[in-house]
Structure formats: C-alpha cells, structure tokens
C-alpha positions as a printed Julia matrix, in Angstrom:
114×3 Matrix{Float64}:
 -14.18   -0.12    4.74
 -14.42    3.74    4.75
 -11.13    5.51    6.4
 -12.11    9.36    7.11
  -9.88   12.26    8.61
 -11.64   13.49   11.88
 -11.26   17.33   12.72
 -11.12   17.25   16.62
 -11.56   21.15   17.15
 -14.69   21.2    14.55
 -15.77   17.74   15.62
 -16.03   17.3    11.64
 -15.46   13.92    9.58
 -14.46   14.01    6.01
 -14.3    10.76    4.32
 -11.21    9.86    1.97
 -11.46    6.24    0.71
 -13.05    3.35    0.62
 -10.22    0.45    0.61
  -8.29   -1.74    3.09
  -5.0    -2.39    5.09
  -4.5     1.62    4.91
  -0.73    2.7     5.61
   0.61    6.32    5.77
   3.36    7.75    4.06
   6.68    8.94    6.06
   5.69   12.3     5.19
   2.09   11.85    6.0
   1.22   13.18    2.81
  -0.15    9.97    1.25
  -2.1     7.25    2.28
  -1.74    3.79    0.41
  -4.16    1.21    0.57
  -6.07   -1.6    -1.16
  -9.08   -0.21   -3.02
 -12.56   -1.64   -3.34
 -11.24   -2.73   -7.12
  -8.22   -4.62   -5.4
  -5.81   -1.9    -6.8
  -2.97   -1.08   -4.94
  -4.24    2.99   -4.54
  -1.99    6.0    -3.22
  -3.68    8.78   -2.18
  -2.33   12.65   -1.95
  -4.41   14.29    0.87
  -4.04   17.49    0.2
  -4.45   17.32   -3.59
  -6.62   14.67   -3.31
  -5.05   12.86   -6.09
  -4.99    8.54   -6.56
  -3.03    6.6    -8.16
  -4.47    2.91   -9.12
  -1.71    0.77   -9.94
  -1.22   -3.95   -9.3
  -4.09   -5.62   -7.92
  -3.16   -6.66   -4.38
  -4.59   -9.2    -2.16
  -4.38  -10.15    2.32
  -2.04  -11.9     1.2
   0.41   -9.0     0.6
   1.88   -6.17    2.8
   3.28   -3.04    1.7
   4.91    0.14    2.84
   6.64    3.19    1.4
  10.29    4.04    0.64
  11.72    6.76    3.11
  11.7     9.24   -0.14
   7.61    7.99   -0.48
   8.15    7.76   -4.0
   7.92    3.97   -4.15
   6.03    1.16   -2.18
   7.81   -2.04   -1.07
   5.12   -5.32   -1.55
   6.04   -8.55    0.15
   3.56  -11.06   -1.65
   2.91  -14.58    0.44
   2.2   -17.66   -1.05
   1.96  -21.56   -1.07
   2.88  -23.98   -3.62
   1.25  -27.49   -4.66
   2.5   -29.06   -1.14
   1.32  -26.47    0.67
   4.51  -24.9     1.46
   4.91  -21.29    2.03
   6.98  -18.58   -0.02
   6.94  -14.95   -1.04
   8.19  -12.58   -3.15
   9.38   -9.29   -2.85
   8.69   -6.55   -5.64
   9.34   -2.05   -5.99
   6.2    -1.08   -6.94
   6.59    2.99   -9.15
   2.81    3.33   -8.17
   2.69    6.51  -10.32
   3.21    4.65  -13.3
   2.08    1.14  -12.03
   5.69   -0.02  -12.92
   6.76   -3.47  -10.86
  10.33   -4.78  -10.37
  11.02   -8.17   -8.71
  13.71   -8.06   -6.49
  13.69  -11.49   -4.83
  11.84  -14.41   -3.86
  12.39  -16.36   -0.63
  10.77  -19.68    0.94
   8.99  -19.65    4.4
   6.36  -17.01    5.58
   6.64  -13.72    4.85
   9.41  -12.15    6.48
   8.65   -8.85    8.78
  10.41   -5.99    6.41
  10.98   -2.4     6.31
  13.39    0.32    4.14
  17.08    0.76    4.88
C-alpha cells in the first residue's frame, strides 16, 4: 500500500512509502511501518531517512517509546494445540538491536508506554 502526505493549501500529494500497518511517532517526526520486504522500517520525514531493521508480520503490533527512540513489538502466536501466546520485545530500530522482555499466554494483550 502507498501512504502519501497530502498538502491541503497546494492540493499536492507526495508519496513516502510503500509498506503496511503505518503508525506515527509522538513527535510526528517518524513514521514506522512494515515495508514491502517485511522489515520493520522507520521513516524521518523531514530527512527522509529509513531505517530497515526485524522482519515483522499481521501478526505483530508495534508502537514507539514516548522518547521515539525505540519501538515496542507485541508478537502473537499459537502453539501445536492451537493455543494462543505472544511475546513482547524493545526493538533499537537504528541498529536493528532486539531485547525480549516477556512472553505471556492468551491473545495479545492491548499495550502502550508508561
């Protein structure tokens, strides 16, 4: 899917990405999304830099930390019964670094920073 930025007073479309399940930042700054290579991708728009960083799937939601620095990924999952469970991870998407921070059974709980 194609996300552009509309211009209302020049009736002018630029487009930014190509990707999914598009989120802003706090700071509106970035936009983080899942790319057409299934890369968890942070875009800066107004330097127009991207980060590519874990491959993400529908079956995971993210959002950013309040400082935008880091992304929070919930991850869902069934097992060999066909039970549900997730997993939680930090995701550094400027250096693609991932840290586990806990897993949980059920679906995937609603979550945000605090």
């Amino acid at each position: 899917m194609r996300k552009y930025i509309y211009d209302v007073e020049n009736s002018e479309k630029n487009q930014i990405l190509e990707g999914r399940y598009p989120i802003y930042s706090n700071n509106n700054e970035y936009i983080a999304y899942q790319g057409k290579d299934n890369k968890l991708t942070v875009y800066n728009i107004n330097t127009k830099e991207e980060w590519k960083s874990i491959s993400v799937g529908s079956n995971q939601s993210f959002i950013f930390s309040p400082d935008d620095r880091y992304i929070l990924l919930a991850t869902e999952y069934k097992d060999i019964v066909n039970a549900e469970h997730y997993k939680m991870y930090i995701v550094d998407y400027k250096t693609g670094k991932k840290m586990k921070l806990f897993n949980g059974d059920g679906g995937k709980p609603g979550f945000d920073w605090r």
